[in-house]
PDB file of C-alpha atoms in Angstrom:
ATOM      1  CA  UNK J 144      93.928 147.194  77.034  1.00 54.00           C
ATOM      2  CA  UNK J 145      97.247 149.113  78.414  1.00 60.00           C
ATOM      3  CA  UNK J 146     100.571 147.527  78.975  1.00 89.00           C
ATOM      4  CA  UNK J 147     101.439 146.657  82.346  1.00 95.00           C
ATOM      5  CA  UNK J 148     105.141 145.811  83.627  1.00 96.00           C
ATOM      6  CA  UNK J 149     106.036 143.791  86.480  1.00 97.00           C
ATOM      7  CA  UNK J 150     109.398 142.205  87.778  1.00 97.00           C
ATOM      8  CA  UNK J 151     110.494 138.780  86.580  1.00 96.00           C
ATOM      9  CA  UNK J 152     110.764 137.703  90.250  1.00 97.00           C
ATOM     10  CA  UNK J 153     110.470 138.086  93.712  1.00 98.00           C
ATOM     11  CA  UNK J 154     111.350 136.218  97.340  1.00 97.00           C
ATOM     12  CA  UNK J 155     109.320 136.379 100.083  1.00 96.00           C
ATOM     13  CA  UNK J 156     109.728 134.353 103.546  1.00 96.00           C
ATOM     14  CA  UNK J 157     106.850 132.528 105.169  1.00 96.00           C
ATOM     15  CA  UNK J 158     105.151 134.294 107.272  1.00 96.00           C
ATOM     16  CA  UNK J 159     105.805 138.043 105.997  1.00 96.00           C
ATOM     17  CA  UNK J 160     104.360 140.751 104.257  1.00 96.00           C
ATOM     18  CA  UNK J 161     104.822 140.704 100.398  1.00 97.00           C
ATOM     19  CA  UNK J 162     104.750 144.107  98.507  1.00 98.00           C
ATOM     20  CA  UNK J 163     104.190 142.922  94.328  1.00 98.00           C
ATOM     21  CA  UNK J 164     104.488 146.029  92.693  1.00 98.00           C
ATOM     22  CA  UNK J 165     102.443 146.733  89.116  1.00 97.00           C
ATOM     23  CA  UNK J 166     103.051 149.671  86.603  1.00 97.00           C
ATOM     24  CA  UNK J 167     100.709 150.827  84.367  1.00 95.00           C
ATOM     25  CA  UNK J 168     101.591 154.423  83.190  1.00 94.00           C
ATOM     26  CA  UNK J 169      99.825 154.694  80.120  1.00 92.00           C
ATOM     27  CA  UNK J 170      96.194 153.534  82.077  1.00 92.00           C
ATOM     28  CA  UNK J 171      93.236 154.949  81.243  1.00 90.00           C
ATOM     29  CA  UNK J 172      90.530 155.990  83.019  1.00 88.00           C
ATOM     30  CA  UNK J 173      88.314 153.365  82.614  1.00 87.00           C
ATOM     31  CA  UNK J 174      90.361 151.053  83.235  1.00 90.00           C
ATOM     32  CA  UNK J 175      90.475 148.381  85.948  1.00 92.00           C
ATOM     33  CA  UNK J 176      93.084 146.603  87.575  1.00 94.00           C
ATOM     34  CA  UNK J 177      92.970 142.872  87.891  1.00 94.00           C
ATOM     35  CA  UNK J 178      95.316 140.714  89.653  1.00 97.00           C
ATOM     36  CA  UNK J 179      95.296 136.983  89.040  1.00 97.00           C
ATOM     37  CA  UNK J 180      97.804 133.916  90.055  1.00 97.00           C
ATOM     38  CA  UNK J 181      98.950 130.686  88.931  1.00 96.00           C
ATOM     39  CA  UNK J 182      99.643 128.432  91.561  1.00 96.00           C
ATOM     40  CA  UNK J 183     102.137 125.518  89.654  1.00 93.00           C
ATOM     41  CA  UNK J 184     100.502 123.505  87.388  1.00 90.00           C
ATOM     42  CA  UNK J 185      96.857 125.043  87.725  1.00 93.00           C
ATOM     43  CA  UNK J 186      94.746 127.415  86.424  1.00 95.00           C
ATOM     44  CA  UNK J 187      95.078 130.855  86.886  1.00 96.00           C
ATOM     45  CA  UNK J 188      92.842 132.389  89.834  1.00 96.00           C
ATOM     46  CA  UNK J 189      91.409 135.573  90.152  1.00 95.00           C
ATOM     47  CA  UNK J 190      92.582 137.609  93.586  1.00 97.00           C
ATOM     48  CA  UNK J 191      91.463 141.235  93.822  1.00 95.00           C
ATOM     49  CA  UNK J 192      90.176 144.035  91.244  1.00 93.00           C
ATOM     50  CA  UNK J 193      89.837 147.911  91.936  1.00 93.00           C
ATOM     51  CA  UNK J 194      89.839 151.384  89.934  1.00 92.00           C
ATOM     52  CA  UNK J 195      90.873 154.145  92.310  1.00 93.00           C
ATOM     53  CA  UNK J 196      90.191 153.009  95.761  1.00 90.00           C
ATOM     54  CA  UNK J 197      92.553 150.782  97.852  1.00 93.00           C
ATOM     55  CA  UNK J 198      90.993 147.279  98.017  1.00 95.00           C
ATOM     56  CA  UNK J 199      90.783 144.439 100.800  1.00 95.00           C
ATOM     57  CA  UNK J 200      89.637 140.906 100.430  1.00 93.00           C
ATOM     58  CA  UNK J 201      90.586 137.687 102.133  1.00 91.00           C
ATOM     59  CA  UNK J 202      93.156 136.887  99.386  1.00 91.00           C
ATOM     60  CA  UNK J 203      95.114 140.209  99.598  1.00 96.00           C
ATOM     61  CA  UNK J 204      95.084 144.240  99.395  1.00 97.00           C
ATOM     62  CA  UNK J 205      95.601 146.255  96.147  1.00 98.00           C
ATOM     63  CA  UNK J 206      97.032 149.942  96.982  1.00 97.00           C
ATOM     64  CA  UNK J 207      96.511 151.722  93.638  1.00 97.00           C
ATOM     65  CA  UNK J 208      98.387 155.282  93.507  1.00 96.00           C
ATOM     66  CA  UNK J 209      96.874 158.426  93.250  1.00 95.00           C
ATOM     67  CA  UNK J 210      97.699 158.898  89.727  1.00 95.00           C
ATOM     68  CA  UNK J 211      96.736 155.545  89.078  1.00 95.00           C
ATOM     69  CA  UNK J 212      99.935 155.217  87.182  1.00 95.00           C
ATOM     70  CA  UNK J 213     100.942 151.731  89.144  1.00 96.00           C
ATOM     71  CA  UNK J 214      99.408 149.513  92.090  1.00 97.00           C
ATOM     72  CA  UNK J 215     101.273 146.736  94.769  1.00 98.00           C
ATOM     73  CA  UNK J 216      99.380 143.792  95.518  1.00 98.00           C
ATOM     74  CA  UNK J 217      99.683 142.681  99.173  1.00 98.00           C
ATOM     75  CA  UNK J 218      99.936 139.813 100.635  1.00 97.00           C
ATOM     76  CA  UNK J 219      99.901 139.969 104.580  1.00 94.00           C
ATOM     77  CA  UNK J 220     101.691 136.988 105.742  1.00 95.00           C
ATOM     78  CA  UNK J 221     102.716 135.017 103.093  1.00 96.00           C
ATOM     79  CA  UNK J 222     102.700 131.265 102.835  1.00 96.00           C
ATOM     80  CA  UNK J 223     104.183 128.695 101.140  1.00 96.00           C
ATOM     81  CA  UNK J 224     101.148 128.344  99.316  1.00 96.00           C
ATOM     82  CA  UNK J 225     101.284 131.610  97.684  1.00 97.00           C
ATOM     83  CA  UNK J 226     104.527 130.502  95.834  1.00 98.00           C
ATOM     84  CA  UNK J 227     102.901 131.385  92.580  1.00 97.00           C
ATOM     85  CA  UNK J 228     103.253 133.731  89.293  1.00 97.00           C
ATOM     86  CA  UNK J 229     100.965 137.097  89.730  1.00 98.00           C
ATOM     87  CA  UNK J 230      99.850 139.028  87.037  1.00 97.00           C
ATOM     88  CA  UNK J 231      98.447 142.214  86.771  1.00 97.00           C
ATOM     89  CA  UNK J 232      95.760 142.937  83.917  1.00 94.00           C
ATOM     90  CA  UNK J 233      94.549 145.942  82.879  1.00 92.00           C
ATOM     91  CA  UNK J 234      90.632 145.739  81.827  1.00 88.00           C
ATOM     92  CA  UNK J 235      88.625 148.331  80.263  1.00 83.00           C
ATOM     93  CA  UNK J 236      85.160 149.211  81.184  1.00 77.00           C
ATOM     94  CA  UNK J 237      82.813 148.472  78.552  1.00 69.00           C
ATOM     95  CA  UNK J 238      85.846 147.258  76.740  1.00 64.00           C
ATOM     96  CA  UNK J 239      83.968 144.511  74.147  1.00 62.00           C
ATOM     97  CA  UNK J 240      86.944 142.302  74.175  1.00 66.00           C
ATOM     98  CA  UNK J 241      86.149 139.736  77.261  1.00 77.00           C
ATOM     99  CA  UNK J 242      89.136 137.711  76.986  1.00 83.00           C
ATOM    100  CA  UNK J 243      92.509 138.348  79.512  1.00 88.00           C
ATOM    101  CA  UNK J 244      95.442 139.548  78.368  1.00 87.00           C
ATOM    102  CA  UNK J 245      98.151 137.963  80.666  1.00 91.00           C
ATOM    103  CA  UNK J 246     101.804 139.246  80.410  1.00 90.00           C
ATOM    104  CA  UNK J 247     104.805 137.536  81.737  1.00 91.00           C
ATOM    105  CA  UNK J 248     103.727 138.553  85.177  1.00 95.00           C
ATOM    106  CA  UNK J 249     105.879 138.217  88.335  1.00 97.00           C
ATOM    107  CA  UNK J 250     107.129 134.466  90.369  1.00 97.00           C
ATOM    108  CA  UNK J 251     106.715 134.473  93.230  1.00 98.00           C
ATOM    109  CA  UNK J 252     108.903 132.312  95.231  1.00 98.00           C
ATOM    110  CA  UNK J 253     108.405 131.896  99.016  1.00 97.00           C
ATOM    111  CA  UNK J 254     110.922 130.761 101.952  1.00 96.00           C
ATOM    112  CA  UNK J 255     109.892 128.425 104.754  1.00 94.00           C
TER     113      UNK J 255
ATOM    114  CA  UNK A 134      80.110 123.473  94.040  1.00 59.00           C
ATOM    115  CA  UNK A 135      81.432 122.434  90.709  1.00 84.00           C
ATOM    116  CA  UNK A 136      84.211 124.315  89.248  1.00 94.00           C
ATOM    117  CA  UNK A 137      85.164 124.028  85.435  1.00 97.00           C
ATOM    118  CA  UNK A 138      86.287 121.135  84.622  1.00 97.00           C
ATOM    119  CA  UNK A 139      88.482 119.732  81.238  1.00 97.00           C
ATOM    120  CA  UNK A 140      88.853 116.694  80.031  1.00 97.00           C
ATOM    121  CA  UNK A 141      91.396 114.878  79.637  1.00 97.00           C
ATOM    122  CA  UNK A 142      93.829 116.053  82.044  1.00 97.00           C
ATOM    123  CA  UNK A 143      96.362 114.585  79.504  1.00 97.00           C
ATOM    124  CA  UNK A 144      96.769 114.045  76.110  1.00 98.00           C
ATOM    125  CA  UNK A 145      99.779 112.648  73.818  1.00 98.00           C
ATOM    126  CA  UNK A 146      99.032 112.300  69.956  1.00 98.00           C
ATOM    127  CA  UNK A 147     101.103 111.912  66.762  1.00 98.00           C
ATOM    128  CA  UNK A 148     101.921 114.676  64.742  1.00 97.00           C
ATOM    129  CA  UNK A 149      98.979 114.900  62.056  1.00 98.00           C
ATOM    130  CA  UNK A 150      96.226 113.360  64.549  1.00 98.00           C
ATOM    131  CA  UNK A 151      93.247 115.668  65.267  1.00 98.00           C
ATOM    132  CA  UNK A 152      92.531 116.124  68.533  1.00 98.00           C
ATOM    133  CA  UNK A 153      89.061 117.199  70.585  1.00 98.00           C
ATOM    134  CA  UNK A 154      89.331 119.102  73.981  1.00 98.00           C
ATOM    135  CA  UNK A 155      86.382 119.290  76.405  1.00 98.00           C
ATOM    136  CA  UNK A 156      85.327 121.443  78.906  1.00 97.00           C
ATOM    137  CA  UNK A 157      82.478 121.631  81.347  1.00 97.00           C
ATOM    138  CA  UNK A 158      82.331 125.417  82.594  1.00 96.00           C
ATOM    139  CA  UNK A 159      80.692 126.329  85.958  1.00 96.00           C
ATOM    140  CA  UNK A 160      76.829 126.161  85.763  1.00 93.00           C
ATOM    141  CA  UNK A 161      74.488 129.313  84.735  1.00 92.00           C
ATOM    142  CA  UNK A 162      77.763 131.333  83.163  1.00 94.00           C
ATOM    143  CA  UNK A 163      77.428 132.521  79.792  1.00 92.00           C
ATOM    144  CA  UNK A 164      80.721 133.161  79.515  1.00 93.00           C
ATOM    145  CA  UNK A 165      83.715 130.495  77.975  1.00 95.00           C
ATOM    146  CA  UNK A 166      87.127 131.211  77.169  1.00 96.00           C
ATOM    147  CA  UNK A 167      89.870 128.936  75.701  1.00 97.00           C
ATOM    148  CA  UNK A 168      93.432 129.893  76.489  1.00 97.00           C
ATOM    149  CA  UNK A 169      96.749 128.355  75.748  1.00 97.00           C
ATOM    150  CA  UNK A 170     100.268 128.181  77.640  1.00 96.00           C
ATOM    151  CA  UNK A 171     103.102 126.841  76.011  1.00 93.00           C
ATOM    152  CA  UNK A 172     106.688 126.585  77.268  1.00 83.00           C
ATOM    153  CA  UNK A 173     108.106 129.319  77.644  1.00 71.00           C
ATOM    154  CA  UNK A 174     105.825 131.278  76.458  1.00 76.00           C
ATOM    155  CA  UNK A 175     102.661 133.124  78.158  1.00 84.00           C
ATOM    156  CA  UNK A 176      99.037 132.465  78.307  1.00 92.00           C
ATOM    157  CA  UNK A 177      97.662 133.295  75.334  1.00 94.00           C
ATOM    158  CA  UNK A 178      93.766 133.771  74.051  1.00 93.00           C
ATOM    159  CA  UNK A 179      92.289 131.334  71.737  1.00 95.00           C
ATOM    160  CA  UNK A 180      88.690 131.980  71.330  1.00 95.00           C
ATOM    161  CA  UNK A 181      85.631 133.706  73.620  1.00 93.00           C
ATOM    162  CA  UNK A 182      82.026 132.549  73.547  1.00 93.00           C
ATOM    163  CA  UNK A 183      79.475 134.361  74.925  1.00 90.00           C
ATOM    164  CA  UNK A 184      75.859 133.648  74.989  1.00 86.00           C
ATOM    165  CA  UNK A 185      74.160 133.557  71.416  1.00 84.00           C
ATOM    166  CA  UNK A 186      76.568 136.135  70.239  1.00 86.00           C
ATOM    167  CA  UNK A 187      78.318 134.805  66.998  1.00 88.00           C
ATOM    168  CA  UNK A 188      81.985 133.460  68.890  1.00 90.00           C
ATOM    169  CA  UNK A 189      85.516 135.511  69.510  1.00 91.00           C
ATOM    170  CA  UNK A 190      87.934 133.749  67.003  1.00 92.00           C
ATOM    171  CA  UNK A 191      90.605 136.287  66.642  1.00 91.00           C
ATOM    172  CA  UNK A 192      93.208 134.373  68.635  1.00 93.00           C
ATOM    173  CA  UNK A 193      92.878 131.538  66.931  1.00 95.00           C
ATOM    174  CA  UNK A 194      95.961 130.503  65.480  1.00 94.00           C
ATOM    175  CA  UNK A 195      95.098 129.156  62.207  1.00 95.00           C
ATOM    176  CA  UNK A 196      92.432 127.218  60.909  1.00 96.00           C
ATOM    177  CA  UNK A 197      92.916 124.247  62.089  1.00 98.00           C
ATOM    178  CA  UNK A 198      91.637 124.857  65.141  1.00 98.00           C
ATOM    179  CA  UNK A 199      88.091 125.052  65.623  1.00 97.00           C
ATOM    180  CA  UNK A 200      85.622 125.539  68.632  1.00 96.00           C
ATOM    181  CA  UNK A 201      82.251 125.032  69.213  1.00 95.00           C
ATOM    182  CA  UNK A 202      79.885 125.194  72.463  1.00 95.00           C
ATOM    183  CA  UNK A 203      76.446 123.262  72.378  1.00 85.00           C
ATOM    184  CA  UNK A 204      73.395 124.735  74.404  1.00 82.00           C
ATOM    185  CA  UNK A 205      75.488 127.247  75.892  1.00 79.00           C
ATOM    186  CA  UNK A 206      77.563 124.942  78.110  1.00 91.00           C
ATOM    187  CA  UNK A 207      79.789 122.434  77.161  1.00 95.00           C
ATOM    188  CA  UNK A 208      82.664 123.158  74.275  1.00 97.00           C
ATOM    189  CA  UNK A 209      85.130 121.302  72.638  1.00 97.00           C
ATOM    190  CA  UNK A 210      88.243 122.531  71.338  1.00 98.00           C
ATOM    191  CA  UNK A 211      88.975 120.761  68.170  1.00 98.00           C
ATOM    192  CA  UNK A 212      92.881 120.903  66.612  1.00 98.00           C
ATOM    193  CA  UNK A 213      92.827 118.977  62.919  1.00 98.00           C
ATOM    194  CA  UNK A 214      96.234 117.652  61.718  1.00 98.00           C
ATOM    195  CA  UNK A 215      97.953 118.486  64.696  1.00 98.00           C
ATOM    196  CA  UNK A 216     101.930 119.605  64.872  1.00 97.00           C
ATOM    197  CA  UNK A 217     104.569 119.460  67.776  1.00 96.00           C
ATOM    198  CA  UNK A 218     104.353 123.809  67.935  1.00 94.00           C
ATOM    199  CA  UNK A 219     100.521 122.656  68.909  1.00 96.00           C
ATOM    200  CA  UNK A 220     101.797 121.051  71.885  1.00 97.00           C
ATOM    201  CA  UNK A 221     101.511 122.898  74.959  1.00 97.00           C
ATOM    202  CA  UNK A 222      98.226 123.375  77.801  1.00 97.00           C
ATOM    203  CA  UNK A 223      94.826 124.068  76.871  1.00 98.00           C
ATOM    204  CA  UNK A 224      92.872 125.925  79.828  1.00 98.00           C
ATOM    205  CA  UNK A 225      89.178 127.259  79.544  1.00 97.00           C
ATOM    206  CA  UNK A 226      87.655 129.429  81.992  1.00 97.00           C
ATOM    207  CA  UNK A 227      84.071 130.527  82.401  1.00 96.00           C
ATOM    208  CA  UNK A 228      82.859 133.451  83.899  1.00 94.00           C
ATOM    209  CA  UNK A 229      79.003 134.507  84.937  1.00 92.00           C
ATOM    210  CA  UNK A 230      78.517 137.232  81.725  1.00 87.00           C
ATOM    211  CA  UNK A 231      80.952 138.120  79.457  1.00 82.00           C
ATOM    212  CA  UNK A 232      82.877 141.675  79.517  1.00 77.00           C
ATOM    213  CA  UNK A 233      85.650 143.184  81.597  1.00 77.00           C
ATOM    214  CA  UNK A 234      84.230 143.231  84.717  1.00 79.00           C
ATOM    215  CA  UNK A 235      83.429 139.311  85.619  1.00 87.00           C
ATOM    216  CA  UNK A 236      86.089 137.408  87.297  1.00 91.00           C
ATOM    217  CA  UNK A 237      86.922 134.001  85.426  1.00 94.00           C
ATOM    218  CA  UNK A 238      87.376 130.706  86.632  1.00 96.00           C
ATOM    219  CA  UNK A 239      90.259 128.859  85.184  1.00 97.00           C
ATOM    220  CA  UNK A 240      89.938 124.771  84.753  1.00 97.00           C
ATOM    221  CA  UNK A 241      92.768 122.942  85.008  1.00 95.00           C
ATOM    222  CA  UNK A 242      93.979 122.595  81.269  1.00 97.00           C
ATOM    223  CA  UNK A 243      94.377 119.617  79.429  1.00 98.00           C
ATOM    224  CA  UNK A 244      98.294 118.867  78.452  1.00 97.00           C
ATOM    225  CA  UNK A 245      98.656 118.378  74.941  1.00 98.00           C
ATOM    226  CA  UNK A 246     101.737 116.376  73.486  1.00 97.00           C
ATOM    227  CA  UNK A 247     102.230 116.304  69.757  1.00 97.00           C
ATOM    228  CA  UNK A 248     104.864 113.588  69.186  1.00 96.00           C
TER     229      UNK A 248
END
């Protein structure tokens, strides 16, 4: 799977939008872009996937560039409760290897 | 309904103790995954089984640790002669097939402490 890069960190307030930005320059073109979090001391949690389109969910949006070269997950209002560390994962279709490959991803750190 | 669940939540042994990690994944996925977090340090892969196929051991990180899932559900997570580097949490996830495209459901990890 490619390399992503992502900040260390990143403040939000409550109650505002939250841009997490995600480069990926050397994707390929079958790969997909996960985004998972890790709320403090949990498991991580899976929050949005795409490959070229912009996606929506109830978690969050993923805005993936036209190149395809990086992405931004976004979170609409954030809350306290999505003080977390995000990481975006690169996942290749009909790659064999099932397993995630997390980096150091980015904290998230949210102000009431 | 039921997510995965580990047990125990906590664990502290003495150094050279082995050590046996459970997990119940989420029912009907073929899928399991054992990851581990240390300090400091990121999540890393351990091992990937999926369905009949022989298991994923190349992130093991030396032989003594071991896996093994019975009947294609539950799977313990064995570490023999343990050592204070072992020390850090164990998380397993399952996930409805195996592959790149099936989201995964993280338990929530057993601690390990090698004293």
């Amino acid at each position: 799977d490619a390399k992503t890069t992502q900040p260390n960190s990143m403040e939000s307030n409550e109650e505002e939008p939250v841009h997490l930005p995600c480069n990926h320059s050397t994707i390929s073109g079958t790969d997909y872009i996960h985004w998972y979090r890790q709320l403090p001391s949990q498991g991580p949690e899976y929050v949005i996937h795409g490959l070229t389109s912009n996606v929506n969910n109830r978690m969050a949006s993923l805005a993936i560039a036209e190149d395809r070269k990086s992405s931004t997950l976004i979170l609409h209002r954030a809350t306290l409760r999505d003080a977390a560390v995000y990481y975006c994962i690169l996942r290749t279709y009909g790659g064999s290897q099932g397993n995630l490959i997390f980096g150091k991803g980015t904290k998230l750190s949210v102000k009431p | 309904g039921a997510g995965v669940s580990q047990s125990p939540s906590n664990k502290v042994t003495e150094k050279g103790k082995d050590v046996e990690l459970r997990c119940d994944p989420i029912s009907g996925h073929t899928a399991l995954y054992w990851y581990r977090q240390s300090l400091g340090q990121g999540l890393e892969f351990l091992i990937y089984f999926q369905g009949n196929s022989a298991p994923d051991k190349s992130g093991l990180p030396s032989d003594r640790f071991s896996a093994e899932r019975t009947g294609g559900s539950v799977s313990t997570l064995t570490i023999q002669r343990t050592q204070q580097e072992d020390s850090a949490v164990y998380l397993c996830a399952s996930s409805l097939a195996g592959g790149f495209y099936y989201e995964q459901y993280f338990g929530p990890g057993t601690r390990l402490t090698v004293t």
